[in-house]
Amino acid sequence: MGRTPRRTSRKRSKLAGRAIAASAALILGGGGMVAVNVYANAGEGPDSPSTTTRSGEQGGGQGMGMATISCPDVGTRLSDVPDGAREDVDRRLAELDTQITAAYEKFADARTTEQAQAVLGPLEEKRRPTIEGIGSSIDQAGGQPPQGIDGMAPCTMRADDSAGQQPPQDGDGGQQPPQDGGEQPPGDGAGDGGQQSPGDGAEQPPGQQNGNGPEAGDFVDINSVQPNVNRPGKKRGASRGSFTTKCGTNENGKFNPDNVIAAPGVSNGAHHMHDYVGNQATDAFSSDDDLANGDTTCRNQGDKSTYYWPVLRLQNGEDENDAGADGGGKDQNVGQIQTPSSVTLKFAGNPTSKVVAMPRFLRIITGDAKSLTNGDANANASWSCTGFEDRQLKDKYPICPEGSQVVRTFNFQSCWDGQNTDSANHRTHVAFADARSGACPQGFKAIPQLVQRIVYDVPPGPGFAVDSFPEQLHKPITDHGDFINVFDQRLMNRMAKCINSGQRCK
């Protein structure tokens, strides 16, 4: 069922043409923000105060003002979904996203504030019984529905604080504060970007994604960012080794808009295109057996793991062959897909203890593809430039100097609950080690930490963006990575031994 598109070569940035088979289904997660030619705050979640549009603003439709529709993300609230309810809950979550997609279409056509606001009532009416059905399914299967889930039906309109900002030029400031713990992994230290002061004469990025981002205010000159990476010191008993697996750069061109972790069984469950390296059998419908029997691009054939992330595109006005397909142009993801110049997949140790082998088929999502509307609690984006990787950005894209390349780094969760290979919200079975001490939370065991480094040779300056859900506006903070462990047990045990003994193995 995999959809591996045709590939054509282009010069310089290894641009690729893709023929993507259209797939029919919608985003999983039940939440999101609908927007057209506007950019919303990164801070609203289920517990955040809602914000309505500013008085007098015009609503949806290109050129009609700065307004968005933001809906609470039901999926992130589901911590207890019994196995017997999973299939029905996943179906209803997909229904919520179908409803948001339909609202997006109407919002895009609106020409006045009143027309845009008129989308909210019908959207709430459709969401309410779907959400009630999710609660009923969980309850009937013996689980406990999240408190307040019935109140998550209403959506709101709001404006974006960053709209109209320009990227700072050299000397304009834009210092990033070091991260102070929270959900960030140790050693990341990614600053949140803050609000950058406008730079004189800065231009809007070329070839914007049909008006839904990114914009100039989403970029910052890496030279204006101060070093902000802090790593906990290694203590006695630390696991100091590493294990590196080489799986290529997706030069063979495997892409699809699925997410088998977050949206199993849902075609186009991501509503954006993913790059894949490693396991070649991965799509929305892959079972564990499919993955175990799949081919791999990894040099060591004992590693059939799945590694995937949203593609990066040049915003140069040129279309890929997926311009009319789901996950591509149909979902506001346009521009030329960039093949990474290098991909490094390294597993590291823990600064306070030895690691245990990962269980086979362990699933980890790092970062939050909906962090624009959910807030940054689970955000784990980390952007930088070669030669400047002591400076990490969380909510800005870097403008790299000539000769420097863009770098995306994903520091995955490195603590496991010792029992589960997944969880209802795909998060609570794993955790980050403490950002200061490096220790895992009580009841969790240290496992090898996947550190994924992806490098791109793109022209300096604004003009690129990561694929995203259409309502997330291609914001850098929405970047995320996904991993399914399909190492054979012998190789996984070797990895743990190498890391615990301080060796550097491949």
Coordinates of C-alpha atoms in Angstrom, one line a residue:
M1 CA 0.0 0.0 0.0
G2 CA 3.0 2.3 0.0
R3 CA 3.0 5.2 -2.4
T4 CA 6.6 5.7 -3.7
P5 CA 6.5 8.4 -6.3
R6 CA 8.4 8.8 -9.5
R7 CA 11.6 10.8 -9.1
T8 CA 13.4 13.2 -11.4
S9 CA 16.7 15.0 -10.8
R10 CA 17.4 18.7 -10.8
K11 CA 20.6 20.6 -10.2
R12 CA 22.1 22.2 -7.1
S13 CA 19.5 21.4 -4.4
K14 CA 18.7 17.9 -5.6
L15 CA 15.2 18.9 -6.3
A16 CA 12.8 16.1 -7.1
G17 CA 9.6 15.6 -9.1
R18 CA 7.1 13.4 -7.4
A19 CA 3.9 11.8 -8.8
I20 CA 1.9 11.2 -5.6
A21 CA -1.2 9.0 -5.7
A22 CA -4.2 10.9 -4.4
S23 CA -5.5 9.5 -1.1
A24 CA -8.8 10.2 0.6
A25 CA -9.0 10.9 4.3
L26 CA -8.3 13.6 6.7
I27 CA -6.1 14.8 9.5
L28 CA -6.1 12.8 12.8
G29 CA -6.3 14.6 16.1
G30 CA -9.5 16.5 16.1
G31 CA -8.1 19.9 16.5
G32 CA -6.5 22.6 14.4
M33 CA -6.7 26.1 13.2
V34 CA -8.2 27.2 9.9
A35 CA -6.6 30.2 8.3
V36 CA -6.1 32.0 5.0
N37 CA -3.4 34.5 4.4
V38 CA -3.1 34.9 8.1
Y39 CA -0.8 33.7 10.9
A40 CA -1.9 32.8 14.4
N41 CA -0.3 32.9 17.9
A42 CA 1.7 29.9 19.1
G43 CA 0.1 29.6 22.4
E44 CA -3.5 28.5 22.4
G45 CA -4.4 25.1 23.7
P46 CA -7.3 23.5 25.5
D47 CA -6.5 25.4 28.7
S48 CA -5.5 28.7 27.1
P49 CA -7.9 31.7 27.0
S50 CA -9.6 32.0 23.6
T51 CA -9.2 35.1 21.6
T52 CA -11.7 36.5 19.1
T53 CA -10.9 38.6 16.1
R54 CA -10.1 42.2 16.6
S55 CA -13.0 44.6 16.1
G56 CA -13.4 45.8 12.6
E57 CA -11.1 43.3 11.0
Q58 CA -12.1 41.6 7.8
G59 CA -12.3 37.8 8.0
G60 CA -11.3 34.9 5.8
G61 CA -10.3 35.0 2.2
Q62 CA -7.1 36.3 0.7
G63 CA -6.4 39.9 1.5
M64 CA -9.4 40.1 3.9
G65 CA -7.5 40.5 7.2
M66 CA -5.7 38.7 9.9
A67 CA -8.2 36.0 11.2
T68 CA -7.9 32.3 12.0
I69 CA -10.1 29.6 13.4
S70 CA -8.6 27.7 16.3
C71 CA -10.2 24.5 17.6
P72 CA -9.2 22.6 20.7
D73 CA -7.2 19.4 19.9
V74 CA -9.2 16.5 21.3
G75 CA -6.5 14.0 20.5
T76 CA -4.0 15.4 22.9
R77 CA -6.4 15.0 25.8
L78 CA -6.9 11.3 25.3
S79 CA -4.7 9.6 27.9
D80 CA -7.0 6.6 28.6
V81 CA -8.4 4.9 25.6
P82 CA -9.0 1.1 26.1
D83 CA -8.0 -1.1 23.3
G84 CA -11.6 -1.9 22.6
A85 CA -12.3 1.7 21.8
R86 CA -9.2 2.6 19.8
E87 CA -10.7 1.9 16.3
D88 CA -13.9 3.9 16.9
V89 CA -12.0 6.8 18.6
D90 CA -9.6 7.0 15.7
R91 CA -12.5 7.1 13.3
R92 CA -14.2 9.9 15.2
L93 CA -11.0 11.9 15.5
A94 CA -10.7 11.7 11.7
E95 CA -14.3 12.9 11.5
L96 CA -13.3 16.0 13.5
D97 CA -10.6 16.8 11.1
T98 CA -12.9 16.2 8.1
Q99 CA -15.1 18.9 9.7
I100 CA -12.2 21.3 10.1
T101 CA -11.2 20.8 6.6
A102 CA -14.7 21.6 5.3
A103 CA -14.7 24.7 7.5
Y104 CA -11.4 25.7 6.0
E105 CA -12.9 25.6 2.5
K106 CA -15.7 27.9 3.5
F107 CA -13.4 30.2 5.5
A108 CA -11.1 30.5 2.5
D109 CA -14.1 31.7 0.4
A110 CA -15.3 34.3 2.9
R111 CA -15.1 37.9 1.8
T112 CA -16.1 39.6 5.0
T113 CA -15.7 39.2 8.8
E114 CA -19.3 38.2 9.1
Q115 CA -19.0 35.5 6.5
A116 CA -15.9 34.1 8.2
Q117 CA -17.5 34.1 11.6
A118 CA -20.5 32.4 10.2
V119 CA -18.3 29.2 9.8
L120 CA -18.0 28.8 13.6
G121 CA -21.6 27.9 14.5
P122 CA -22.1 25.1 12.0
L123 CA -18.6 23.8 12.8
E124 CA -19.4 23.6 16.5
E125 CA -22.7 21.8 15.7
K126 CA -20.8 19.1 13.8
R127 CA -18.0 18.7 16.3
R128 CA -20.2 18.4 19.4
P129 CA -21.9 14.9 18.7
T130 CA -18.6 13.6 17.3
I131 CA -16.8 14.5 20.6
E132 CA -19.6 13.1 22.6
G133 CA -19.2 9.9 20.7
I134 CA -15.6 9.7 21.6
G135 CA -16.4 10.1 25.3
S136 CA -19.1 7.4 25.0
S137 CA -16.8 4.9 23.2
I138 CA -14.1 5.3 25.9
D139 CA -16.7 5.0 28.7
Q140 CA -18.4 1.9 27.2
A141 CA -15.0 0.2 26.9
G142 CA -14.3 0.7 30.6
G143 CA -12.1 3.8 30.3
Q144 CA -12.5 7.3 31.7
P145 CA -13.2 10.1 29.2
P146 CA -11.1 13.3 29.9
Q147 CA -12.8 15.8 32.1
G148 CA -14.3 18.6 30.1
I149 CA -14.1 16.9 26.8
D150 CA -17.7 17.9 26.0
G151 CA -16.7 21.6 26.2
M152 CA -14.1 21.3 23.4
A153 CA -16.6 21.7 20.6
P154 CA -16.5 25.5 20.1
C155 CA -13.8 27.0 18.0
T156 CA -12.7 30.6 17.9
M157 CA -11.3 33.2 15.6
R158 CA -8.1 35.1 16.4
A159 CA -5.2 37.1 15.0
D160 CA -1.5 36.4 14.8
D161 CA 0.9 38.6 16.7
S162 CA 3.7 37.8 14.3
A163 CA 1.9 38.9 11.1
G164 CA 3.8 41.6 9.3
Q165 CA 7.1 41.1 11.1
Q166 CA 10.3 41.2 9.2
P167 CA 13.4 39.1 9.9
P168 CA 16.1 41.0 11.8
Q169 CA 19.2 41.9 9.9
D170 CA 22.8 41.7 11.3
G171 CA 23.0 43.6 14.6
D172 CA 19.2 43.8 15.1
G173 CA 19.3 41.7 18.2
G174 CA 17.0 38.7 18.3
Q175 CA 18.9 37.0 21.1
Q176 CA 17.3 33.6 22.0
P177 CA 17.1 32.7 25.7
P178 CA 18.3 29.3 26.7
Q179 CA 15.6 26.7 27.3
D180 CA 14.9 26.2 31.0
G181 CA 13.8 22.6 31.1
G182 CA 10.1 21.7 30.6
E183 CA 9.5 19.3 27.7
Q184 CA 12.8 19.9 26.0
P185 CA 15.3 17.0 26.0
P186 CA 18.7 17.5 27.6
G187 CA 21.3 19.0 25.3
D188 CA 18.8 20.7 23.0
G189 CA 18.7 24.1 24.7
A190 CA 16.6 25.4 21.9
G191 CA 15.5 29.0 22.5
D192 CA 11.9 29.9 21.7
G193 CA 12.9 32.5 19.2
G194 CA 10.9 35.3 21.0
Q195 CA 9.6 38.2 19.0
Q196 CA 12.3 39.6 16.6
S197 CA 12.4 43.2 15.9
P198 CA 11.7 44.2 12.3
G199 CA 14.6 44.6 10.0
D200 CA 14.9 47.4 7.6
G201 CA 14.2 46.6 4.0
A202 CA 13.5 42.9 4.6
E203 CA 11.4 41.3 2.0
Q204 CA 8.6 38.7 2.2
P205 CA 9.7 35.2 1.3
P206 CA 9.2 34.5 -2.4
G207 CA 6.6 32.0 -3.5
Q208 CA 4.5 31.9 -0.3
Q209 CA 2.4 28.8 0.2
N210 CA -0.7 30.3 -1.4
G211 CA -1.0 32.8 1.4
N212 CA -0.9 30.4 4.3
G213 CA 2.7 30.9 5.3
P214 CA 5.5 31.2 6.1
E215 CA 6.1 34.9 6.2
A216 CA 9.2 37.1 6.8
G217 CA 8.6 37.3 10.5
D218 CA 9.1 33.5 10.8
F219 CA 12.8 33.9 9.9
V220 CA 15.8 35.2 11.8
D221 CA 19.5 35.8 10.9
I222 CA 21.5 33.1 12.7
N223 CA 24.2 35.7 13.3
S224 CA 21.9 37.6 15.6
V225 CA 21.3 34.6 17.8
Q226 CA 23.5 34.1 20.9
P227 CA 24.8 30.6 21.8
N228 CA 22.1 28.9 23.9
V229 CA 22.8 25.2 24.0
N230 CA 23.3 23.8 27.5
R231 CA 24.0 20.1 28.3
P232 CA 24.0 18.4 31.6
G233 CA 27.4 17.1 32.7
K234 CA 28.0 13.4 32.6
K235 CA 28.1 11.8 36.0
R236 CA 29.6 8.6 37.3
G237 CA 27.7 5.7 35.9
A238 CA 26.8 7.6 32.8
S239 CA 26.5 5.7 29.4
R240 CA 29.0 7.6 27.3
G241 CA 29.0 5.7 24.0
S242 CA 27.0 6.0 20.8
F243 CA 25.6 4.0 17.9
T244 CA 25.2 5.4 14.4
T245 CA 23.0 3.8 11.7
K246 CA 23.3 4.9 8.1
C247 CA 20.0 4.8 6.2
G248 CA 20.5 7.4 3.4
T249 CA 18.8 10.7 2.6
N250 CA 15.7 9.4 0.9
E251 CA 17.5 9.7 -2.4
N252 CA 15.2 6.9 -3.7
G253 CA 12.1 9.1 -3.1
K254 CA 9.7 7.5 -0.7
F255 CA 7.1 9.9 0.4
N256 CA 3.5 9.8 1.5
P257 CA 1.1 12.0 3.6
D258 CA 0.3 9.2 6.1
N259 CA 1.2 8.8 9.8
V260 CA 1.0 5.2 10.9
I261 CA 1.7 6.2 14.5
A262 CA -0.8 9.0 15.0
A263 CA -3.3 8.0 12.3
P264 CA -3.2 4.3 11.7
G265 CA -5.5 3.2 8.9
V266 CA -6.1 6.8 7.7
S267 CA -4.8 7.8 4.3
N268 CA -3.5 11.3 4.2
G269 CA -3.7 11.3 8.0
A270 CA -0.9 13.9 8.2
H271 CA -2.2 16.3 5.5
H272 CA 1.5 17.0 4.7
M273 CA 4.2 15.0 2.9
H274 CA 6.8 12.9 4.9
D275 CA 10.3 11.9 4.0
Y276 CA 11.1 8.3 4.8
V277 CA 14.4 6.6 5.4
G278 CA 14.9 3.1 6.7
N279 CA 11.8 0.9 6.4
Q280 CA 10.2 1.0 2.9
A281 CA 7.0 -0.8 3.8
T282 CA 5.7 2.2 5.9
D283 CA 2.3 3.7 5.2
A284 CA -0.9 4.3 7.1
F285 CA -1.8 0.6 6.9
S286 CA 1.5 -1.0 7.9
S287 CA 1.2 -3.6 10.6
D288 CA 4.1 -4.7 12.8
D289 CA 4.5 -7.8 10.7
D290 CA 4.6 -5.6 7.5
L291 CA 7.4 -3.6 9.0
A292 CA 9.3 -6.6 10.3
N293 CA 9.2 -8.1 6.7
G294 CA 9.8 -4.8 4.9
D295 CA 12.9 -3.8 3.0
T296 CA 15.2 -1.1 4.5
T297 CA 17.6 1.5 3.1
C298 CA 19.8 1.2 6.2
R299 CA 23.3 -0.1 5.5
N300 CA 23.0 -2.6 8.4
Q301 CA 20.1 -4.8 7.4
G302 CA 19.4 -5.5 11.0
D303 CA 17.9 -2.0 11.3
K304 CA 14.4 -2.0 9.7
S305 CA 13.3 0.9 11.8
T306 CA 11.1 3.6 10.3
Y307 CA 12.4 7.2 10.4
Y308 CA 10.2 9.9 9.0
W309 CA 9.7 13.7 9.1
P310 CA 7.9 16.4 7.1
V311 CA 9.6 17.4 3.9
L312 CA 11.2 20.8 3.4
R313 CA 10.3 22.8 0.3
L314 CA 11.7 25.8 -1.5
Q315 CA 9.1 28.6 -1.7
N316 CA 10.2 29.7 -5.2
G317 CA 6.9 29.6 -7.1
E318 CA 7.7 26.2 -8.7
D319 CA 5.4 23.3 -8.1
E320 CA 6.1 19.7 -7.5
N321 CA 4.1 17.0 -9.3
D322 CA 2.0 16.7 -6.1
A323 CA 0.6 20.2 -6.6
G324 CA -2.9 18.7 -7.1
A325 CA -2.6 15.8 -4.6
D326 CA -3.5 15.2 -1.0
G327 CA -0.6 16.1 1.3
G328 CA 0.7 18.4 -1.4
G329 CA -1.2 21.3 -3.1
K330 CA -4.6 20.2 -1.9
D331 CA -3.3 20.7 1.6
Q332 CA -1.5 24.0 1.0
N333 CA 1.9 22.4 0.7
V334 CA 3.5 23.8 -2.4
G335 CA 7.0 24.3 -3.7
Q336 CA 9.9 22.1 -4.6
I337 CA 10.7 19.3 -2.2
Q338 CA 14.4 19.3 -1.1
T339 CA 16.4 16.1 -0.7
P340 CA 18.7 16.5 2.4
S341 CA 22.4 16.8 1.7
S342 CA 23.0 14.6 4.7
V343 CA 21.0 12.7 7.4
T344 CA 22.7 11.4 10.6
L345 CA 20.9 9.0 12.8
K346 CA 22.8 8.6 16.1
F347 CA 21.7 6.9 19.3
A348 CA 23.3 8.4 22.4
G349 CA 23.5 7.5 26.1
N350 CA 22.2 9.0 29.4
P351 CA 24.4 11.3 31.5
T352 CA 23.4 9.7 34.8
S353 CA 22.9 6.0 34.1
K354 CA 23.2 3.0 31.8
V355 CA 20.6 2.4 29.1
V356 CA 18.3 -0.6 28.5
A357 CA 17.5 -1.9 25.1
M358 CA 14.4 -0.5 23.4
P359 CA 11.5 -2.8 23.0
R360 CA 10.8 -3.8 19.4
F361 CA 8.1 -1.7 17.7
L362 CA 8.4 1.1 20.3
R363 CA 6.9 4.2 18.7
I364 CA 8.1 7.8 19.5
I365 CA 6.8 11.1 18.2
T366 CA 8.9 14.1 19.1
G367 CA 7.6 17.6 18.7
D368 CA 4.0 18.6 18.0
A369 CA 2.7 19.1 14.4
K370 CA -0.1 21.2 15.8
S371 CA 2.0 23.3 18.2
L372 CA 0.8 26.6 16.5
T373 CA -2.7 26.0 18.0
N374 CA -1.8 23.6 20.8
G375 CA 0.9 25.8 22.3
D376 CA 4.5 24.8 22.8
A377 CA 4.2 22.3 25.7
N378 CA 5.2 19.4 23.4
A379 CA 7.1 21.4 20.8
N380 CA 10.6 20.1 20.1
A381 CA 11.6 21.9 16.9
S382 CA 15.3 22.8 16.7
W383 CA 16.6 24.8 13.7
S384 CA 20.1 26.0 13.1
C385 CA 22.9 26.4 10.5
T386 CA 26.1 24.4 10.0
G387 CA 28.9 26.2 11.9
F388 CA 26.4 27.7 14.3
E389 CA 24.9 24.7 16.0
D390 CA 25.6 26.0 19.5
R391 CA 22.6 28.3 18.6
Q392 CA 19.2 26.6 18.3
L393 CA 15.9 28.1 17.2
K394 CA 12.5 26.7 18.2
D395 CA 10.0 29.0 16.6
K396 CA 12.0 30.6 13.8
Y397 CA 13.6 29.4 10.7
P398 CA 17.3 30.4 10.4
I399 CA 18.7 32.6 7.7
C400 CA 22.2 31.1 7.2
P401 CA 25.2 32.9 5.8
E402 CA 26.6 32.0 2.4
G403 CA 28.4 28.6 2.6
S404 CA 26.4 27.5 5.7
Q405 CA 23.5 25.0 5.4
V406 CA 20.2 24.7 7.2
V407 CA 20.1 22.0 10.0
R408 CA 17.0 20.4 11.6
T409 CA 17.8 18.4 14.7
F410 CA 15.4 16.1 16.6
N411 CA 16.4 15.0 20.1
F412 CA 13.9 12.2 20.8
Q413 CA 12.6 11.2 24.2
S414 CA 15.1 9.0 26.0
C415 CA 13.1 7.5 28.9
W416 CA 10.6 4.6 28.6
D417 CA 7.9 3.5 31.1
G418 CA 9.2 -0.1 30.9
Q419 CA 5.9 -1.5 29.7
N420 CA 4.3 0.1 26.7
T421 CA 5.4 0.5 23.1
D422 CA 2.7 3.2 22.5
S423 CA 0.1 5.2 24.4
A424 CA -3.3 6.7 23.6
N425 CA -1.9 10.1 23.0
H426 CA 1.4 8.7 21.7
R427 CA 3.4 10.5 24.4
T428 CA 2.9 9.3 27.9
H429 CA 4.8 5.9 27.5
V430 CA 8.0 7.9 26.9
A431 CA 9.5 11.0 28.4
F432 CA 12.4 13.4 28.2
A433 CA 15.2 13.2 30.8
D434 CA 15.4 16.2 33.1
A435 CA 17.0 19.0 31.2
R436 CA 19.4 20.0 34.1
S437 CA 20.3 16.6 35.7
G438 CA 19.8 14.3 32.7
A439 CA 17.9 11.8 35.0
C440 CA 14.7 10.0 33.8
P441 CA 11.5 10.6 35.7
Q442 CA 10.6 8.2 38.5
G443 CA 9.3 4.9 37.1
F444 CA 11.0 5.4 33.7
K445 CA 14.1 3.7 32.3
A446 CA 16.8 5.3 30.2
I447 CA 16.9 4.0 26.6
P448 CA 19.2 5.0 23.8
Q449 CA 18.3 8.5 22.7
L450 CA 17.8 9.0 18.9
V451 CA 19.4 12.2 17.7
Q452 CA 18.3 12.9 14.2
R453 CA 20.3 15.6 12.2
I454 CA 19.0 16.6 8.8
V455 CA 21.0 19.1 6.6
Y456 CA 19.8 21.0 3.5
D457 CA 21.6 23.0 0.9
V458 CA 19.1 25.8 0.2
P459 CA 19.7 29.3 -1.0
P460 CA 20.5 31.8 1.9
G461 CA 17.6 33.9 3.2
P462 CA 13.9 33.4 3.6
G463 CA 12.4 31.1 1.0
F464 CA 11.9 27.6 2.4
A465 CA 9.4 26.0 4.7
V466 CA 8.5 22.7 6.3
D467 CA 5.3 20.9 5.2
S468 CA 2.5 21.1 7.8
F469 CA -1.2 20.5 8.4
P470 CA -2.9 23.3 6.4
E471 CA -4.1 25.1 9.5
Q472 CA -0.6 25.2 11.0
L473 CA 0.7 27.7 8.4
H474 CA 4.1 26.1 7.9
K475 CA 5.4 27.6 11.2
P476 CA 8.9 26.3 12.2
I477 CA 7.6 25.4 15.7
T478 CA 5.4 22.7 14.2
D479 CA 8.4 20.6 13.1
H480 CA 8.4 17.1 14.4
G481 CA 9.9 13.6 13.8
D482 CA 8.6 10.1 14.1
F483 CA 10.4 6.8 14.8
I484 CA 9.4 3.1 15.1
N485 CA 12.0 0.8 16.4
V486 CA 12.4 -2.3 14.1
F487 CA 16.0 -3.2 15.0
D488 CA 16.4 -7.0 15.4
Q489 CA 17.0 -7.9 19.0
R490 CA 20.6 -8.9 18.5
L491 CA 21.5 -5.5 17.0
M492 CA 19.5 -3.6 19.6
N493 CA 21.4 -5.4 22.4
R494 CA 24.7 -4.6 20.7
M495 CA 23.6 -0.9 20.5
A496 CA 22.9 -0.9 24.3
K497 CA 26.2 -2.6 25.0
C498 CA 28.2 -0.2 22.9
I499 CA 26.6 2.8 24.5
N500 CA 27.0 1.5 28.1
S501 CA 30.6 0.6 27.5
G502 CA 31.5 4.0 26.1
Q503 CA 32.2 2.8 22.5
R504 CA 31.3 4.5 19.3
C505 CA 29.8 1.9 17.1
K506 CA 28.2 1.8 13.6

